[in-house]
mmCIF file of C-alpha atoms and ligand atoms in Angstrom:
data_model
loop_
_atom_site.group_PDB
_atom_site.id
_atom_site.type_symbol
_atom_site.label_atom_id
_atom_site.label_comp_id
_atom_site.label_asym_id
_atom_site.label_seq_id
_atom_site.Cartn_x
_atom_site.Cartn_y
_atom_site.Cartn_z
ATOM 1 C CA MET A 27 103.895 79.555 105.507
ATOM 2 C CA ASN A 28 103.218 81.797 102.570
ATOM 3 C CA THR A 29 100.174 83.888 101.998
ATOM 4 C CA THR A 30 98.813 84.958 98.675
ATOM 5 C CA THR A 31 96.029 87.479 98.380
ATOM 6 C CA ARG A 32 94.353 88.024 95.086
ATOM 7 C CA ALA A 33 92.124 91.029 94.684
ATOM 8 C CA ASN A 34 88.972 90.407 92.666
ATOM 9 C CA ASN A 35 88.985 93.791 91.127
ATOM 10 C CA PRO A 36 92.472 95.237 90.842
ATOM 11 C CA THR A 37 92.499 98.983 90.959
ATOM 12 C CA SER A 38 96.093 99.450 89.913
ATOM 13 C CA SER A 39 96.859 102.400 87.691
ATOM 14 C CA ALA A 40 97.907 100.085 84.893
ATOM 15 C CA ALA A 41 94.540 99.767 83.244
ATOM 16 C CA GLY A 42 94.209 96.529 81.366
ATOM 17 C CA SER A 43 97.601 95.135 82.358
ATOM 18 C CA ALA A 44 98.336 92.253 84.705
ATOM 19 C CA PRO A 45 98.106 92.935 88.424
ATOM 20 C CA ILE A 46 101.342 93.779 90.148
ATOM 21 C CA THR A 47 102.912 91.185 92.414
ATOM 22 C CA VAL A 48 104.680 92.426 95.522
ATOM 23 C CA LEU A 49 107.018 90.268 97.555
ATOM 24 C CA LEU A 50 106.579 91.407 101.148
ATOM 25 C CA VAL A 51 109.580 90.419 103.260
ATOM 26 C CA GLU A 52 108.596 91.011 106.845
ATOM 27 C CA ASP A 53 108.854 89.080 110.108
ATOM 28 C CA GLU A 54 106.426 91.101 112.211
ATOM 29 C CA GLU A 55 102.977 89.558 112.016
ATOM 30 C CA ALA A 56 101.192 92.866 112.628
ATOM 31 C CA PHE A 57 102.803 94.338 109.505
ATOM 32 C CA VAL A 58 102.249 91.191 107.480
ATOM 33 C CA ASP A 59 98.544 91.169 108.304
ATOM 34 C CA ALA A 60 97.981 94.879 107.763
ATOM 35 C CA LEU A 61 99.900 95.002 104.481
ATOM 36 C CA THR A 62 98.424 91.825 103.074
ATOM 37 C CA VAL A 63 94.956 93.286 103.550
ATOM 38 C CA GLY A 64 95.854 96.886 102.697
ATOM 39 C CA LEU A 65 97.889 96.185 99.559
ATOM 40 C CA GLY A 66 95.406 93.529 98.460
ATOM 41 C CA ARG A 67 92.705 96.159 98.601
ATOM 42 C CA GLU A 68 94.862 98.408 96.404
ATOM 43 C CA GLY A 69 94.905 95.698 93.758
ATOM 44 C CA PHE A 70 98.322 94.207 94.414
ATOM 45 C CA ILE A 71 98.997 90.499 94.676
ATOM 46 C CA VAL A 72 100.942 90.049 97.895
ATOM 47 C CA GLU A 73 103.427 87.220 98.428
ATOM 48 C CA VAL A 74 104.935 86.981 101.897
ATOM 49 C CA ALA A 75 108.349 85.818 103.071
ATOM 50 C CA ARG A 76 109.211 85.936 106.774
ATOM 51 C CA ASP A 77 112.994 85.747 106.713
ATOM 52 C CA GLY A 78 115.884 86.389 104.370
ATOM 53 C CA ALA A 79 116.337 82.843 103.133
ATOM 54 C CA GLU A 80 112.652 82.503 102.380
ATOM 55 C CA ALA A 81 112.766 85.888 100.648
ATOM 56 C CA LEU A 82 115.412 84.708 98.177
ATOM 57 C CA GLU A 83 113.536 81.479 97.577
ATOM 58 C CA ARG A 84 110.232 83.227 96.980
ATOM 59 C CA PHE A 85 111.884 85.871 94.821
ATOM 60 C CA ALA A 86 113.252 83.250 92.440
ATOM 61 C CA LEU A 87 109.957 81.414 92.357
ATOM 62 C CA VAL A 88 107.428 84.252 92.188
ATOM 63 C CA LYS A 89 109.431 86.782 90.132
ATOM 64 C CA PRO A 90 107.654 89.723 91.769
ATOM 65 C CA ASP A 91 107.318 93.166 90.177
ATOM 66 C CA LEU A 92 108.470 94.830 93.374
ATOM 67 C CA VAL A 93 110.044 93.828 96.700
ATOM 68 C CA LEU A 94 109.162 95.449 100.019
ATOM 69 C CA LEU A 95 112.112 94.517 102.148
ATOM 70 C CA ASP A 96 112.363 94.913 105.909
ATOM 71 C CA VAL A 97 115.969 95.525 106.953
ATOM 72 C CA MET A 98 115.823 93.761 110.319
ATOM 73 C CA LEU A 99 115.145 90.114 109.570
ATOM 74 C CA PRO A 100 116.084 86.852 111.252
ATOM 75 C CA ASN A 101 119.068 84.988 109.707
ATOM 76 C CA ILE A 102 119.964 86.946 106.576
ATOM 77 C CA SER A 103 119.557 90.712 106.909
ATOM 78 C CA GLY A 104 117.512 92.752 104.485
ATOM 79 C CA LEU A 105 120.694 94.398 103.226
ATOM 80 C CA ASP A 106 122.179 91.034 102.280
ATOM 81 C CA VAL A 107 118.925 89.973 100.655
ATOM 82 C CA CYS A 108 119.011 93.178 98.614
ATOM 83 C CA ARG A 109 122.624 92.599 97.569
ATOM 84 C CA GLU A 110 121.830 89.047 96.580
ATOM 85 C CA ILE A 111 118.802 90.025 94.482
ATOM 86 C CA ARG A 112 120.868 92.737 92.785
ATOM 87 C CA ARG A 113 123.362 90.170 91.528
ATOM 88 C CA SER A 114 120.871 89.036 88.965
ATOM 89 C CA SER A 115 117.926 91.395 88.884
ATOM 90 C CA ASP A 116 116.937 95.050 88.695
ATOM 91 C CA THR A 117 113.463 94.473 90.143
ATOM 92 C CA PRO A 118 112.466 97.547 92.178
ATOM 93 C CA ILE A 119 113.217 97.175 95.896
ATOM 94 C CA ILE A 120 111.858 99.404 98.641
ATOM 95 C CA MET A 121 113.666 98.998 101.955
ATOM 96 C CA VAL A 122 111.726 99.300 105.175
ATOM 97 C CA THR A 123 113.728 100.530 108.140
ATOM 98 C CA ALA A 124 112.760 100.875 111.779
ATOM 99 C CA LYS A 125 112.618 104.402 113.130
ATOM 100 C CA GLY A 126 115.946 105.429 114.600
ATOM 101 C CA ALA A 127 117.628 102.311 113.250
ATOM 102 C CA GLU A 128 121.380 102.519 113.248
ATOM 103 C CA ILE A 129 121.476 101.505 109.624
ATOM 104 C CA ASP A 130 122.040 104.575 107.522
ATOM 105 C CA THR A 131 119.524 104.793 104.717
ATOM 106 C CA VAL A 132 122.428 105.507 102.418
ATOM 107 C CA VAL A 133 123.638 101.990 103.079
ATOM 108 C CA GLY A 134 120.302 100.660 101.855
ATOM 109 C CA LEU A 135 120.579 102.657 98.663
ATOM 110 C CA GLU A 136 124.206 101.670 98.322
ATOM 111 C CA VAL A 137 123.330 97.982 98.183
ATOM 112 C CA GLY A 138 120.917 98.751 95.354
ATOM 113 C CA ALA A 139 117.524 99.586 96.868
ATOM 114 C CA ASP A 140 115.416 102.050 94.876
ATOM 115 C CA ASP A 141 113.779 103.780 97.803
ATOM 116 C CA TYR A 142 113.129 103.331 101.486
ATOM 117 C CA VAL A 143 110.381 104.011 104.001
ATOM 118 C CA THR A 144 110.705 104.308 107.753
ATOM 119 C CA LYS A 145 108.382 102.526 110.168
ATOM 120 C CA PRO A 146 105.816 103.567 111.134
ATOM 121 C CA TYR A 147 104.432 104.723 107.792
ATOM 122 C CA ARG A 148 101.006 105.293 106.335
ATOM 123 C CA LEU A 149 99.704 102.819 103.789
ATOM 124 C CA ARG A 150 98.923 105.706 101.418
ATOM 125 C CA GLU A 151 102.489 106.936 101.546
ATOM 126 C CA LEU A 152 103.830 103.449 100.951
ATOM 127 C CA VAL A 153 101.538 102.833 97.982
ATOM 128 C CA ALA A 154 102.480 106.196 96.466
ATOM 129 C CA ARG A 155 106.159 105.288 96.702
ATOM 130 C CA MET A 156 105.540 101.845 95.283
ATOM 131 C CA ARG A 157 103.746 103.312 92.293
ATOM 132 C CA ALA A 158 106.471 105.931 91.785
ATOM 133 C CA VAL A 159 109.192 103.283 91.793
ATOM 134 C CA LEU A 160 107.201 101.056 89.427
ATOM 135 C CA ARG A 161 106.537 103.986 87.101
ATOM 136 C CA ARG A 162 110.209 104.891 86.934
ATOM 137 C CA HIS A 163 111.157 101.275 86.445
ATOM 138 C CA GLY A 164 108.584 100.925 83.665
ATOM 139 C CA ALA A 165 109.891 104.084 82.013
ATOM 140 C CA ALA A 166 113.471 102.859 82.208
ATOM 141 C CA THR A 167 112.788 99.358 80.944
ATOM 142 C CA GLY A 168 110.116 100.296 78.448
ATOM 143 C CA SER A 169 107.796 97.750 80.043
ATOM 144 C CA ASP A 170 104.247 98.769 80.761
ATOM 145 C CA ALA A 171 104.306 97.708 84.401
ATOM 146 C CA ALA A 172 102.880 101.060 85.335
ATOM 147 C CA GLY A 173 101.248 102.024 82.088
ATOM 148 C CA VAL A 174 104.130 104.075 80.790
ATOM 149 C CA GLU A 175 104.917 104.210 77.108
ATOM 150 C CA GLY A 176 108.438 103.196 76.265
ATOM 151 C CA ASP A 177 108.750 102.543 72.585
ATOM 152 C CA SER A 178 111.771 104.632 71.779
ATOM 153 C CA ARG A 179 114.633 102.204 71.486
ATOM 154 C CA GLU A 180 117.894 103.928 71.808
ATOM 155 C CA VAL A 181 121.448 102.712 72.088
ATOM 156 C CA LEU A 182 123.914 105.219 73.407
ATOM 157 C CA ALA A 183 127.513 104.341 72.661
ATOM 158 C CA LEU A 184 130.353 106.461 73.961
ATOM 159 C CA ASP A 185 133.960 105.672 74.630
ATOM 160 C CA GLY A 186 133.581 101.900 74.941
ATOM 161 C CA VAL A 187 130.335 102.076 76.928
ATOM 162 C CA GLU A 188 127.057 101.035 75.332
ATOM 163 C CA LEU A 189 123.709 101.626 76.971
ATOM 164 C CA ASP A 190 120.561 100.139 75.497
ATOM 165 C CA THR A 191 117.425 101.798 76.857
ATOM 166 C CA ASP A 192 115.242 99.064 75.415
ATOM 167 C CA SER A 193 116.894 95.918 76.734
ATOM 168 C CA HIS A 194 118.080 97.879 79.768
ATOM 169 C CA GLU A 195 121.581 96.586 79.219
ATOM 170 C CA VAL A 196 124.924 98.221 79.661
ATOM 171 C CA ARG A 197 128.095 96.905 78.042
ATOM 172 C CA VAL A 198 131.601 98.043 78.743
ATOM 173 C CA ARG A 199 133.944 97.045 75.918
ATOM 174 C CA GLY A 200 131.420 94.404 74.936
ATOM 175 C CA GLU A 201 131.004 92.931 78.422
ATOM 176 C CA VAL A 202 127.582 93.182 80.036
ATOM 177 C CA VAL A 203 127.611 94.893 83.430
ATOM 178 C CA ASN A 204 124.706 94.744 85.830
ATOM 179 C CA LEU A 205 123.355 98.138 86.867
ATOM 180 C CA PRO A 206 120.388 98.400 89.223
ATOM 181 C CA LEU A 207 117.638 100.794 88.172
ATOM 182 C CA LYS A 208 118.960 103.978 89.780
ATOM 183 C CA GLU A 209 122.465 103.451 88.502
ATOM 184 C CA PHE A 210 121.107 102.758 85.043
ATOM 185 C CA GLU A 211 118.993 105.914 85.075
ATOM 186 C CA LEU A 212 121.897 107.983 86.300
ATOM 187 C CA LEU A 213 124.267 106.682 83.640
ATOM 188 C CA SER A 214 121.625 107.035 80.977
ATOM 189 C CA LEU A 215 121.002 110.669 81.896
ATOM 190 C CA LEU A 216 124.720 111.461 81.921
ATOM 191 C CA MET A 217 125.325 109.732 78.589
ATOM 192 C CA GLU A 218 122.347 111.402 76.916
ATOM 193 C CA ASN A 219 123.902 114.704 77.926
ATOM 194 C CA ALA A 220 127.508 113.780 77.226
ATOM 195 C CA GLY A 221 129.785 116.799 77.223
ATOM 196 C CA ARG A 222 127.382 118.842 79.352
ATOM 197 C CA VAL A 223 127.675 119.427 83.081
ATOM 198 C CA LEU A 224 124.592 118.207 84.917
ATOM 199 C CA PRO A 225 124.083 119.999 88.224
ATOM 200 C CA ARG A 226 123.609 117.832 91.285
ATOM 201 C CA SER A 227 120.065 119.095 91.804
ATOM 202 C CA THR A 228 119.107 118.157 88.243
ATOM 203 C CA LEU A 229 120.512 114.665 88.642
ATOM 204 C CA ILE A 230 118.710 114.146 91.953
ATOM 205 C CA ASP A 231 115.419 115.488 90.531
ATOM 206 C CA ARG A 232 115.577 113.376 87.421
ATOM 207 C CA VAL A 233 116.720 110.144 88.992
ATOM 208 C CA TRP A 234 115.027 110.228 92.406
ATOM 209 C CA GLY A 235 112.148 112.622 91.714
ATOM 210 C CA SER A 236 111.640 116.207 92.829
ATOM 211 C CA ASP A 237 109.936 114.943 95.991
ATOM 212 C CA TYR A 238 113.097 113.151 97.079
ATOM 213 C CA VAL A 239 113.966 114.002 100.654
ATOM 214 C CA GLY A 240 116.898 111.692 101.352
ATOM 215 C CA ASP A 241 120.530 112.377 101.981
ATOM 216 C CA THR A 242 122.323 114.191 99.153
ATOM 217 C CA LYS A 243 125.228 111.777 99.642
ATOM 218 C CA THR A 244 123.040 109.279 97.824
ATOM 219 C CA LEU A 245 123.990 110.791 94.474
ATOM 220 C CA ASP A 246 127.712 110.460 95.154
ATOM 221 C CA VAL A 247 127.254 106.904 96.367
ATOM 222 C CA HIS A 248 125.535 106.012 93.103
ATOM 223 C CA VAL A 249 128.125 107.799 90.981
ATOM 224 C CA LYS A 250 130.810 105.850 92.804
ATOM 225 C CA ARG A 251 129.051 102.573 92.113
ATOM 226 C CA VAL A 252 128.556 103.340 88.429
ATOM 227 C CA ARG A 253 132.203 104.346 88.142
ATOM 228 C CA SER A 254 133.316 101.083 89.726
ATOM 229 C CA LYS A 255 131.540 99.306 86.879
ATOM 230 C CA ILE A 256 132.314 101.427 83.830
ATOM 231 C CA GLU A 257 135.609 103.169 84.479
ATOM 232 C CA ASP A 258 138.941 101.575 83.570
ATOM 233 C CA ASP A 259 140.349 103.033 86.783
ATOM 234 C CA PRO A 260 137.513 104.080 89.121
ATOM 235 C CA ALA A 261 139.986 106.094 91.218
ATOM 236 C CA ARG A 262 140.808 108.201 88.157
ATOM 237 C CA PRO A 263 137.544 108.417 86.278
ATOM 238 C CA THR A 264 137.747 109.570 82.664
ATOM 239 C CA ARG A 265 134.118 108.981 81.699
ATOM 240 C CA ILE A 266 132.026 110.316 84.562
ATOM 241 C CA VAL A 267 133.974 113.320 85.734
ATOM 242 C CA THR A 268 133.287 115.481 88.778
ATOM 243 C CA ILE A 269 132.847 119.164 88.166
ATOM 244 C CA ARG A 270 133.607 120.527 91.600
ATOM 245 C CA GLY A 271 130.884 122.649 93.172
ATOM 246 C CA LEU A 272 128.514 121.913 90.299
ATOM 247 C CA GLY A 273 127.828 118.327 89.466
ATOM 248 C CA TYR A 274 128.902 115.626 87.063
ATOM 249 C CA LYS A 275 129.588 115.311 83.373
ATOM 250 C CA TYR A 276 129.969 112.386 81.032
ATOM 251 C CA ALA A 277 133.115 113.307 79.146
ATOM 252 C CA ASN A 278 132.899 113.150 75.417
ATOM 253 C CA ASN A 279 136.281 111.465 74.774
ATOM 254 C CA ARG A 280 136.135 110.312 71.223
HETATM 255 CA CA1 CA B 324 111.774 93.096 111.247
#
């Protein structure tokens, strides 16, 4: 059974724009009930899926603006759901993990999630993270999902890689490659600053936000994933190069 809650008077930060639809993937009734009410009150439209298969079905049908994805689900795990969604979509995904779960949060980010929260969490914290992810997504795609201006169309083209900040597309030698939001932001930042070394702390601040408190391995995991998609030989990268002890640089090989 699916539940839809529509708030009469959305209070989302996106004044004048359509309410934001959240796909809540959760099998614990207590969380479903609390979040349906709590997020509804915050102005979100909440769609619920109670297992992985239903999540993929609902995702295709509802086309949510954001997915709140519990990792521990019956049948298909949250990680597999995330992977599957990432095959075709860069919709923001926040993973929800149980406290002390054996699943490393890095794994969640590795499969393409944008952020994660650990149970138990406060509704206020969750909503703040949801808005932050939506804002960054809106800024990256130029959509106004979170009321962010994004009119500056720019195509960066370097060494066979083209990145279009407007259509949010990346092409490598003319072939479109699918980069989830964080990977896109990371590549975009490196390409904008081609030839300059970007320190690790700058990359983490700019891509994950200065309030990011996760594992610093996250950056390397994302660099690795971007390399696997844009480098001719990911084991010997010539575009995104590591500057040991400092950070990364997009080489200006022209
Ligand atoms: Ca669960």
